Amino acid sequence: MAHAYSVQAVDRLLRNLTRTNALFGGKVVILGGDFHQTLPVVCQATRSGIVGACLKSSTLWPHFQVLQLVQNMRAGMEEQAFAAWLLELGNGQLPQSEDGLIELPMGCLEQGDLINAVFERTLWGEESLSGCAILSLKNAKSLVVNEAILALLSGITRLFCLECG
């Protein structure tokens, strides 16, 4: 999600370019995105600081007309139940435990070896691995996954470190 300041900067830029005080210089601006997905990144901010940086917290927000998609176009006919569950998750409508945890459907859980399920076909050449990334909430977890993947590869492992000089 865009930081509110970036959208406000576009508003000021268009006002300056068109020499008018109308919102966005009187131009039609269309923004697309999914507010369920990501919050803006604000270094060392508190939760309230991050929420305050959201476009929905901006003074511009009341001037937007929000159009909502009501059908998941990526989900096939056999995935409609999952698409409905995903929408409920994004809208905060799923039941939570006392700890605030949400139970995942069994179809969302990898029953076997996750690394082999994800990387099984790509572990055979440098070219295919060059387009891969390990995404994790914590650096420590991504390092564990990286080590497990490196153990599956043949050849000499080389470590390149930016800080090693």
Short mmCIF file of N, CA and C in Angstrom, two decimals:
data_model
loop_
_atom_site.label_atom_id
_atom_site.label_comp_id
_atom_site.label_asym_id
_atom_site.label_seq_id
_atom_site.Cartn_x
_atom_site.Cartn_y
_atom_site.Cartn_z
N MET A 1 0.85 -1.17 0.00
CA MET A 1 0.00 0.00 0.00
C MET A 1 0.90 1.23 0.00
N ALA A 2 0.50 2.21 -0.73
CA ALA A 2 1.27 3.44 -0.80
C ALA A 2 1.16 4.22 0.50
N HIS A 3 2.24 4.83 0.89
CA HIS A 3 2.25 5.72 2.04
C HIS A 3 1.38 6.92 1.70
N ALA A 4 0.62 7.41 2.66
CA ALA A 4 -0.26 8.56 2.42
C ALA A 4 0.52 9.75 1.90
N TYR A 5 1.76 9.92 2.37
CA TYR A 5 2.56 11.07 1.92
C TYR A 5 2.83 11.03 0.42
N SER A 6 3.01 9.83 -0.14
CA SER A 6 3.31 9.75 -1.57
C SER A 6 2.10 10.17 -2.40
N VAL A 7 0.90 9.80 -1.97
CA VAL A 7 -0.31 10.20 -2.69
C VAL A 7 -0.53 11.70 -2.51
N GLN A 8 -0.25 12.22 -1.32
CA GLN A 8 -0.37 13.66 -1.10
C GLN A 8 0.64 14.43 -1.95
N ALA A 9 1.81 13.85 -2.16
CA ALA A 9 2.82 14.50 -3.01
C ALA A 9 2.34 14.56 -4.46
N VAL A 10 1.69 13.50 -4.93
CA VAL A 10 1.13 13.50 -6.29
C VAL A 10 0.05 14.57 -6.39
N ASP A 11 -0.78 14.70 -5.36
CA ASP A 11 -1.81 15.73 -5.34
C ASP A 11 -1.19 17.12 -5.47
N ARG A 12 -0.17 17.40 -4.66
CA ARG A 12 0.48 18.72 -4.71
C ARG A 12 1.15 18.95 -6.07
N LEU A 13 1.80 17.91 -6.61
CA LEU A 13 2.46 18.04 -7.91
C LEU A 13 1.45 18.40 -9.00
N LEU A 14 0.32 17.70 -9.04
CA LEU A 14 -0.68 17.98 -10.06
C LEU A 14 -1.31 19.36 -9.87
N ARG A 15 -1.49 19.77 -8.62
CA ARG A 15 -2.00 21.13 -8.38
C ARG A 15 -1.01 22.17 -8.90
N ASN A 16 0.28 21.95 -8.66
CA ASN A 16 1.30 22.90 -9.14
C ASN A 16 1.37 22.92 -10.66
N LEU A 17 1.34 21.76 -11.28
CA LEU A 17 1.45 21.68 -12.74
C LEU A 17 0.26 22.32 -13.45
N THR A 18 -0.93 22.15 -12.89
CA THR A 18 -2.14 22.68 -13.53
C THR A 18 -2.50 24.07 -13.04
N ARG A 19 -1.76 24.54 -12.05
CA ARG A 19 -1.99 25.87 -11.47
C ARG A 19 -3.45 26.04 -11.01
N THR A 20 -3.97 25.00 -10.39
CA THR A 20 -5.31 25.05 -9.82
C THR A 20 -5.29 24.40 -8.45
N ASN A 21 -6.20 24.79 -7.60
CA ASN A 21 -6.23 24.25 -6.24
C ASN A 21 -7.18 23.06 -6.11
N ALA A 22 -7.73 22.59 -7.23
CA ALA A 22 -8.62 21.43 -7.18
C ALA A 22 -7.81 20.18 -6.84
N LEU A 23 -8.47 19.21 -6.18
CA LEU A 23 -7.80 17.96 -5.84
C LEU A 23 -7.17 17.34 -7.08
N PHE A 24 -5.92 16.93 -6.94
CA PHE A 24 -5.15 16.32 -8.03
C PHE A 24 -5.18 17.19 -9.29
N GLY A 25 -5.23 18.48 -9.08
CA GLY A 25 -5.21 19.42 -10.21
C GLY A 25 -6.43 19.28 -11.10
N GLY A 26 -7.52 18.75 -10.57
CA GLY A 26 -8.73 18.55 -11.35
C GLY A 26 -8.67 17.33 -12.25
N LYS A 27 -7.63 16.54 -12.15
CA LYS A 27 -7.47 15.35 -12.99
C LYS A 27 -8.10 14.13 -12.32
N VAL A 28 -8.55 13.21 -13.13
CA VAL A 28 -9.07 11.94 -12.62
C VAL A 28 -7.88 11.05 -12.30
N VAL A 29 -7.82 10.57 -11.08
CA VAL A 29 -6.73 9.69 -10.65
C VAL A 29 -7.34 8.36 -10.23
N ILE A 30 -6.82 7.29 -10.80
CA ILE A 30 -7.31 5.96 -10.47
C ILE A 30 -6.20 5.20 -9.76
N LEU A 31 -6.50 4.72 -8.57
CA LEU A 31 -5.55 3.92 -7.80
C LEU A 31 -6.10 2.51 -7.70
N GLY A 32 -5.24 1.54 -7.82
CA GLY A 32 -5.67 0.16 -7.69
C GLY A 32 -4.85 -0.54 -6.63
N GLY A 33 -5.47 -1.45 -5.93
CA GLY A 33 -4.73 -2.19 -4.92
C GLY A 33 -5.66 -2.96 -4.02
N ASP A 34 -5.06 -3.72 -3.15
CA ASP A 34 -5.80 -4.54 -2.20
C ASP A 34 -5.36 -4.15 -0.80
N PHE A 35 -6.25 -3.50 -0.07
CA PHE A 35 -5.91 -3.04 1.27
C PHE A 35 -5.74 -4.19 2.25
N HIS A 36 -6.08 -5.41 1.84
CA HIS A 36 -5.89 -6.56 2.71
C HIS A 36 -4.44 -7.03 2.73
N GLN A 37 -3.65 -6.59 1.78
CA GLN A 37 -2.36 -7.22 1.58
C GLN A 37 -1.23 -6.64 2.42
N THR A 38 -0.88 -5.40 2.23
CA THR A 38 0.29 -4.88 2.93
C THR A 38 0.05 -3.48 3.46
N LEU A 39 0.67 -3.22 4.57
CA LEU A 39 0.67 -1.87 5.13
C LEU A 39 1.90 -1.13 4.62
N PRO A 40 1.87 0.19 4.65
CA PRO A 40 3.08 0.91 4.24
C PRO A 40 4.23 0.63 5.21
N VAL A 41 5.43 0.66 4.70
CA VAL A 41 6.62 0.44 5.53
C VAL A 41 7.04 1.78 6.12
N VAL A 42 7.06 1.85 7.44
CA VAL A 42 7.48 3.06 8.14
C VAL A 42 8.53 2.63 9.16
N CYS A 43 9.76 3.05 8.95
CA CYS A 43 10.86 2.62 9.81
C CYS A 43 10.63 3.01 11.26
N GLN A 44 10.79 2.05 12.14
CA GLN A 44 10.72 2.21 13.59
C GLN A 44 9.44 2.88 14.06
N ALA A 45 8.33 2.63 13.35
CA ALA A 45 7.05 3.22 13.73
C ALA A 45 6.29 2.26 14.64
N THR A 46 5.45 2.83 15.46
CA THR A 46 4.54 2.02 16.27
C THR A 46 3.39 1.57 15.38
N ARG A 47 2.56 0.70 15.91
CA ARG A 47 1.40 0.24 15.15
C ARG A 47 0.52 1.43 14.75
N SER A 48 0.30 2.35 15.68
CA SER A 48 -0.53 3.51 15.36
C SER A 48 0.14 4.41 14.32
N GLY A 49 1.47 4.47 14.34
CA GLY A 49 2.19 5.25 13.34
C GLY A 49 2.04 4.66 11.95
N ILE A 50 2.05 3.33 11.87
CA ILE A 50 1.88 2.66 10.57
C ILE A 50 0.46 2.87 10.06
N VAL A 51 -0.52 2.72 10.94
CA VAL A 51 -1.91 2.94 10.53
C VAL A 51 -2.10 4.40 10.10
N GLY A 52 -1.45 5.32 10.80
CA GLY A 52 -1.54 6.74 10.44
C GLY A 52 -0.93 7.05 9.09
N ALA A 53 -0.01 6.20 8.63
CA ALA A 53 0.64 6.41 7.33
C ALA A 53 -0.17 5.84 6.18
N CYS A 54 -1.24 5.10 6.49
CA CYS A 54 -2.07 4.50 5.45
C CYS A 54 -2.85 5.57 4.69
N LEU A 55 -3.11 5.27 3.45
CA LEU A 55 -3.89 6.18 2.62
C LEU A 55 -5.27 6.43 3.22
N LYS A 56 -5.83 5.40 3.85
CA LYS A 56 -7.16 5.56 4.46
C LYS A 56 -7.15 6.58 5.61
N SER A 57 -5.98 6.88 6.17
CA SER A 57 -5.87 7.86 7.25
C SER A 57 -5.60 9.26 6.71
N SER A 58 -5.40 9.39 5.42
CA SER A 58 -5.07 10.68 4.81
C SER A 58 -6.31 11.57 4.74
N THR A 59 -6.07 12.87 4.72
CA THR A 59 -7.17 13.83 4.55
C THR A 59 -7.76 13.73 3.14
N LEU A 60 -7.04 13.10 2.23
CA LEU A 60 -7.54 12.93 0.86
C LEU A 60 -8.55 11.79 0.76
N TRP A 61 -8.49 10.83 1.69
CA TRP A 61 -9.29 9.61 1.58
C TRP A 61 -10.79 9.87 1.40
N PRO A 62 -11.41 10.80 2.13
CA PRO A 62 -12.85 11.01 1.95
C PRO A 62 -13.25 11.46 0.53
N HIS A 63 -12.29 11.92 -0.25
CA HIS A 63 -12.58 12.40 -1.60
C HIS A 63 -12.52 11.29 -2.65
N PHE A 64 -12.09 10.09 -2.25
CA PHE A 64 -12.00 8.98 -3.19
C PHE A 64 -13.34 8.26 -3.28
N GLN A 65 -13.65 7.76 -4.46
CA GLN A 65 -14.78 6.87 -4.65
C GLN A 65 -14.21 5.46 -4.70
N VAL A 66 -14.62 4.63 -3.78
CA VAL A 66 -14.07 3.28 -3.68
C VAL A 66 -14.97 2.30 -4.44
N LEU A 67 -14.37 1.59 -5.36
CA LEU A 67 -15.06 0.53 -6.09
C LEU A 67 -14.44 -0.79 -5.64
N GLN A 68 -15.28 -1.74 -5.26
CA GLN A 68 -14.76 -2.99 -4.73
C GLN A 68 -15.02 -4.13 -5.69
N LEU A 69 -14.02 -4.97 -5.84
CA LEU A 69 -14.20 -6.20 -6.60
C LEU A 69 -14.89 -7.21 -5.69
N VAL A 70 -15.84 -7.92 -6.23
CA VAL A 70 -16.60 -8.85 -5.40
C VAL A 70 -16.34 -10.30 -5.78
N GLN A 71 -15.54 -10.52 -6.81
CA GLN A 71 -15.25 -11.89 -7.23
C GLN A 71 -13.76 -12.04 -7.44
N ASN A 72 -13.21 -13.10 -6.89
CA ASN A 72 -11.80 -13.41 -7.08
C ASN A 72 -11.63 -13.99 -8.48
N MET A 73 -11.05 -13.19 -9.39
CA MET A 73 -10.93 -13.60 -10.78
C MET A 73 -9.82 -14.64 -10.99
N ARG A 74 -8.92 -14.77 -10.05
CA ARG A 74 -7.84 -15.75 -10.18
C ARG A 74 -8.27 -17.14 -9.77
N ALA A 75 -9.27 -17.21 -8.90
CA ALA A 75 -9.70 -18.51 -8.40
C ALA A 75 -10.58 -19.21 -9.42
N GLY A 76 -10.30 -20.46 -9.68
CA GLY A 76 -11.12 -21.25 -10.59
C GLY A 76 -12.40 -21.70 -9.90
N MET A 77 -13.26 -22.34 -10.65
CA MET A 77 -14.54 -22.80 -10.10
C MET A 77 -14.34 -23.75 -8.92
N GLU A 78 -13.31 -24.57 -8.98
CA GLU A 78 -13.06 -25.54 -7.91
C GLU A 78 -12.46 -24.88 -6.66
N GLU A 79 -12.10 -23.61 -6.76
CA GLU A 79 -11.46 -22.90 -5.65
C GLU A 79 -12.36 -21.84 -5.03
N GLN A 80 -13.65 -21.86 -5.31
CA GLN A 80 -14.55 -20.82 -4.82
C GLN A 80 -14.67 -20.82 -3.30
N ALA A 81 -14.66 -21.99 -2.68
CA ALA A 81 -14.73 -22.05 -1.22
C ALA A 81 -13.50 -21.39 -0.61
N PHE A 82 -12.33 -21.65 -1.19
CA PHE A 82 -11.10 -21.02 -0.70
C PHE A 82 -11.14 -19.52 -0.93
N ALA A 83 -11.65 -19.08 -2.08
CA ALA A 83 -11.75 -17.65 -2.39
C ALA A 83 -12.65 -16.95 -1.37
N ALA A 84 -13.76 -17.60 -1.00
CA ALA A 84 -14.67 -17.03 0.00
C ALA A 84 -13.98 -16.95 1.36
N TRP A 85 -13.24 -18.00 1.73
CA TRP A 85 -12.51 -18.00 2.99
C TRP A 85 -11.46 -16.89 3.00
N LEU A 86 -10.76 -16.71 1.88
CA LEU A 86 -9.73 -15.69 1.77
C LEU A 86 -10.33 -14.29 1.94
N LEU A 87 -11.51 -14.06 1.37
CA LEU A 87 -12.17 -12.77 1.51
C LEU A 87 -12.58 -12.53 2.97
N GLU A 88 -13.09 -13.56 3.63
CA GLU A 88 -13.44 -13.44 5.05
C GLU A 88 -12.20 -13.13 5.88
N LEU A 89 -11.08 -13.77 5.56
CA LEU A 89 -9.83 -13.50 6.25
C LEU A 89 -9.43 -12.04 6.09
N GLY A 90 -9.46 -11.55 4.87
CA GLY A 90 -9.07 -10.17 4.60
C GLY A 90 -9.98 -9.16 5.27
N ASN A 91 -11.25 -9.51 5.43
CA ASN A 91 -12.21 -8.60 6.05
C ASN A 91 -12.26 -8.75 7.57
N GLY A 92 -11.42 -9.64 8.13
CA GLY A 92 -11.40 -9.83 9.58
C GLY A 92 -12.65 -10.50 10.12
N GLN A 93 -13.29 -11.36 9.32
CA GLN A 93 -14.55 -11.98 9.71
C GLN A 93 -14.41 -13.41 10.20
N LEU A 94 -13.19 -13.94 10.24
CA LEU A 94 -13.00 -15.33 10.68
C LEU A 94 -12.89 -15.38 12.20
N PRO A 95 -13.38 -16.47 12.81
CA PRO A 95 -13.24 -16.60 14.27
C PRO A 95 -11.77 -16.76 14.66
N GLN A 96 -11.44 -16.19 15.82
CA GLN A 96 -10.07 -16.24 16.32
C GLN A 96 -10.05 -16.90 17.69
N SER A 97 -8.91 -17.50 18.00
CA SER A 97 -8.73 -18.07 19.34
C SER A 97 -8.48 -16.93 20.32
N GLU A 98 -8.36 -17.26 21.59
CA GLU A 98 -8.08 -16.24 22.60
C GLU A 98 -6.76 -15.53 22.34
N ASP A 99 -5.82 -16.24 21.69
CA ASP A 99 -4.52 -15.66 21.36
C ASP A 99 -4.55 -14.84 20.07
N GLY A 100 -5.71 -14.76 19.42
CA GLY A 100 -5.83 -14.04 18.17
C GLY A 100 -5.41 -14.84 16.95
N LEU A 101 -5.30 -16.17 17.12
CA LEU A 101 -4.89 -17.03 16.01
C LEU A 101 -6.10 -17.47 15.20
N ILE A 102 -5.88 -17.72 13.91
CA ILE A 102 -6.93 -18.18 13.01
C ILE A 102 -6.57 -19.57 12.51
N GLU A 103 -7.53 -20.47 12.53
CA GLU A 103 -7.29 -21.84 12.07
C GLU A 103 -7.29 -21.87 10.54
N LEU A 104 -6.23 -22.43 9.97
CA LEU A 104 -6.12 -22.55 8.52
C LEU A 104 -6.81 -23.82 8.05
N PRO A 105 -7.46 -23.78 6.89
CA PRO A 105 -8.03 -25.01 6.33
C PRO A 105 -6.92 -26.00 6.00
N MET A 106 -7.23 -27.28 6.06
CA MET A 106 -6.22 -28.31 5.81
C MET A 106 -5.61 -28.18 4.41
N GLY A 107 -6.37 -27.69 3.45
CA GLY A 107 -5.86 -27.53 2.10
C GLY A 107 -4.76 -26.49 1.99
N CYS A 108 -4.64 -25.64 3.00
CA CYS A 108 -3.60 -24.60 3.00
C CYS A 108 -2.29 -25.10 3.60
N LEU A 109 -2.32 -26.25 4.22
CA LEU A 109 -1.15 -26.75 4.92
C LEU A 109 -0.40 -27.75 4.06
N GLU A 110 0.90 -27.59 3.96
CA GLU A 110 1.74 -28.55 3.24
C GLU A 110 1.99 -29.72 4.18
N GLN A 111 1.55 -30.89 3.78
CA GLN A 111 1.67 -32.06 4.64
C GLN A 111 3.06 -32.69 4.60
N GLY A 112 3.78 -32.47 3.53
CA GLY A 112 5.09 -33.08 3.39
C GLY A 112 6.20 -32.09 3.65
N ASP A 113 7.26 -32.24 2.92
CA ASP A 113 8.44 -31.40 3.05
C ASP A 113 8.22 -30.13 2.22
N LEU A 114 8.05 -29.00 2.88
CA LEU A 114 7.73 -27.75 2.21
C LEU A 114 8.81 -27.33 1.21
N ILE A 115 10.06 -27.45 1.59
CA ILE A 115 11.15 -27.02 0.71
C ILE A 115 11.15 -27.83 -0.58
N ASN A 116 11.00 -29.14 -0.48
CA ASN A 116 10.96 -29.96 -1.69
C ASN A 116 9.71 -29.70 -2.52
N ALA A 117 8.60 -29.40 -1.85
CA ALA A 117 7.37 -29.12 -2.58
C ALA A 117 7.49 -27.83 -3.39
N VAL A 118 8.18 -26.84 -2.84
CA VAL A 118 8.31 -25.54 -3.51
C VAL A 118 9.44 -25.55 -4.52
N PHE A 119 10.60 -26.08 -4.15
CA PHE A 119 11.79 -25.96 -4.98
C PHE A 119 12.15 -27.22 -5.76
N GLU A 120 11.34 -28.23 -5.70
CA GLU A 120 11.66 -29.53 -6.28
C GLU A 120 12.17 -29.42 -7.72
N ARG A 121 11.50 -28.67 -8.55
CA ARG A 121 11.88 -28.61 -9.97
C ARG A 121 12.98 -27.60 -10.25
N THR A 122 13.25 -26.70 -9.33
CA THR A 122 14.20 -25.63 -9.62
C THR A 122 15.60 -25.88 -9.09
N LEU A 123 15.81 -26.95 -8.35
CA LEU A 123 17.10 -27.17 -7.72
C LEU A 123 18.16 -27.74 -8.65
N TRP A 124 17.88 -27.80 -9.93
CA TRP A 124 18.82 -28.48 -10.81
C TRP A 124 19.66 -27.55 -11.66
N GLY A 125 19.55 -26.26 -11.50
CA GLY A 125 20.39 -25.38 -12.30
C GLY A 125 20.42 -23.97 -11.77
N GLU A 126 21.57 -23.32 -11.94
CA GLU A 126 21.72 -21.95 -11.47
C GLU A 126 20.72 -21.00 -12.12
N GLU A 127 20.44 -21.23 -13.42
CA GLU A 127 19.55 -20.32 -14.13
C GLU A 127 18.17 -20.29 -13.49
N SER A 128 17.66 -21.44 -13.11
CA SER A 128 16.32 -21.49 -12.53
C SER A 128 16.30 -20.91 -11.12
N LEU A 129 17.39 -21.04 -10.39
CA LEU A 129 17.43 -20.50 -9.03
C LEU A 129 17.61 -18.99 -9.01
N SER A 130 18.13 -18.42 -10.08
CA SER A 130 18.39 -16.98 -10.08
C SER A 130 17.11 -16.17 -9.96
N GLY A 131 15.98 -16.74 -10.29
CA GLY A 131 14.72 -16.03 -10.19
C GLY A 131 13.95 -16.34 -8.92
N CYS A 132 14.55 -17.05 -7.99
CA CYS A 132 13.88 -17.45 -6.75
C CYS A 132 14.25 -16.53 -5.60
N ALA A 133 13.33 -16.40 -4.66
CA ALA A 133 13.59 -15.63 -3.45
C ALA A 133 12.94 -16.35 -2.28
N ILE A 134 13.55 -16.23 -1.12
CA ILE A 134 12.99 -16.78 0.11
C ILE A 134 12.41 -15.61 0.88
N LEU A 135 11.11 -15.64 1.09
CA LEU A 135 10.44 -14.58 1.82
C LEU A 135 10.01 -15.11 3.17
N SER A 136 10.31 -14.36 4.21
CA SER A 136 10.01 -14.79 5.56
C SER A 136 9.78 -13.57 6.42
N LEU A 137 8.99 -13.73 7.47
CA LEU A 137 8.75 -12.60 8.37
C LEU A 137 10.00 -12.23 9.16
N LYS A 138 10.83 -13.19 9.42
CA LYS A 138 12.04 -12.96 10.22
C LYS A 138 13.27 -13.41 9.44
N ASN A 139 14.35 -12.64 9.51
CA ASN A 139 15.59 -12.99 8.83
C ASN A 139 16.11 -14.35 9.30
N ALA A 140 15.97 -14.62 10.59
CA ALA A 140 16.49 -15.88 11.14
C ALA A 140 15.82 -17.08 10.45
N LYS A 141 14.53 -17.01 10.22
CA LYS A 141 13.82 -18.12 9.57
C LYS A 141 14.26 -18.26 8.12
N SER A 142 14.47 -17.15 7.42
CA SER A 142 14.91 -17.24 6.02
C SER A 142 16.30 -17.85 5.94
N LEU A 143 17.15 -17.59 6.94
CA LEU A 143 18.49 -18.19 6.97
C LEU A 143 18.40 -19.70 7.16
N VAL A 144 17.48 -20.15 8.00
CA VAL A 144 17.29 -21.59 8.22
C VAL A 144 16.84 -22.26 6.92
N VAL A 145 15.88 -21.65 6.24
CA VAL A 145 15.39 -22.20 4.97
C VAL A 145 16.50 -22.19 3.93
N ASN A 146 17.26 -21.11 3.88
CA ASN A 146 18.37 -21.00 2.93
C ASN A 146 19.40 -22.11 3.16
N GLU A 147 19.75 -22.36 4.41
CA GLU A 147 20.71 -23.42 4.73
C GLU A 147 20.19 -24.79 4.30
N ALA A 148 18.90 -25.03 4.52
CA ALA A 148 18.32 -26.32 4.12
C ALA A 148 18.35 -26.48 2.61
N ILE A 149 18.09 -25.42 1.88
CA ILE A 149 18.13 -25.48 0.41
C ILE A 149 19.56 -25.67 -0.08
N LEU A 150 20.50 -24.95 0.52
CA LEU A 150 21.90 -25.10 0.12
C LEU A 150 22.40 -26.52 0.34
N ALA A 151 21.90 -27.17 1.38
CA ALA A 151 22.31 -28.55 1.66
C ALA A 151 21.85 -29.51 0.56
N LEU A 152 20.80 -29.15 -0.16
CA LEU A 152 20.29 -30.00 -1.24
C LEU A 152 21.05 -29.81 -2.55
N LEU A 153 21.80 -28.73 -2.66
CA LEU A 153 22.52 -28.42 -3.89
C LEU A 153 23.88 -29.10 -3.93
N SER A 154 24.30 -29.44 -5.12
CA SER A 154 25.63 -30.02 -5.26
C SER A 154 26.61 -28.89 -5.58
N GLY A 155 27.88 -29.16 -5.41
CA GLY A 155 28.89 -28.17 -5.73
C GLY A 155 29.41 -27.46 -4.49
N ILE A 156 30.28 -26.51 -4.73
CA ILE A 156 30.92 -25.76 -3.66
C ILE A 156 30.04 -24.57 -3.29
N THR A 157 29.86 -24.38 -1.99
CA THR A 157 29.10 -23.23 -1.52
C THR A 157 30.04 -22.06 -1.31
N ARG A 158 29.68 -20.91 -1.84
CA ARG A 158 30.47 -19.69 -1.65
C ARG A 158 29.59 -18.66 -0.97
N LEU A 159 30.13 -18.00 0.02
CA LEU A 159 29.39 -16.98 0.75
C LEU A 159 29.93 -15.61 0.37
N PHE A 160 29.05 -14.75 -0.09
CA PHE A 160 29.41 -13.38 -0.43
C PHE A 160 28.75 -12.47 0.59
N CYS A 161 29.54 -11.64 1.23
CA CYS A 161 29.04 -10.80 2.30
C CYS A 161 29.38 -9.34 2.02
N LEU A 162 28.38 -8.50 2.04
CA LEU A 162 28.59 -7.09 1.77
C LEU A 162 29.47 -6.45 2.84
N GLU A 163 29.30 -6.87 4.09
CA GLU A 163 30.04 -6.27 5.19
C GLU A 163 31.45 -6.82 5.35
N CYS A 164 31.77 -7.92 4.63
CA CYS A 164 33.07 -8.56 4.81
C CYS A 164 34.21 -7.78 4.15
N GLY A 165 33.88 -6.83 3.28
CA GLY A 165 34.88 -5.98 2.64
C GLY A 165 35.78 -6.75 1.78
#
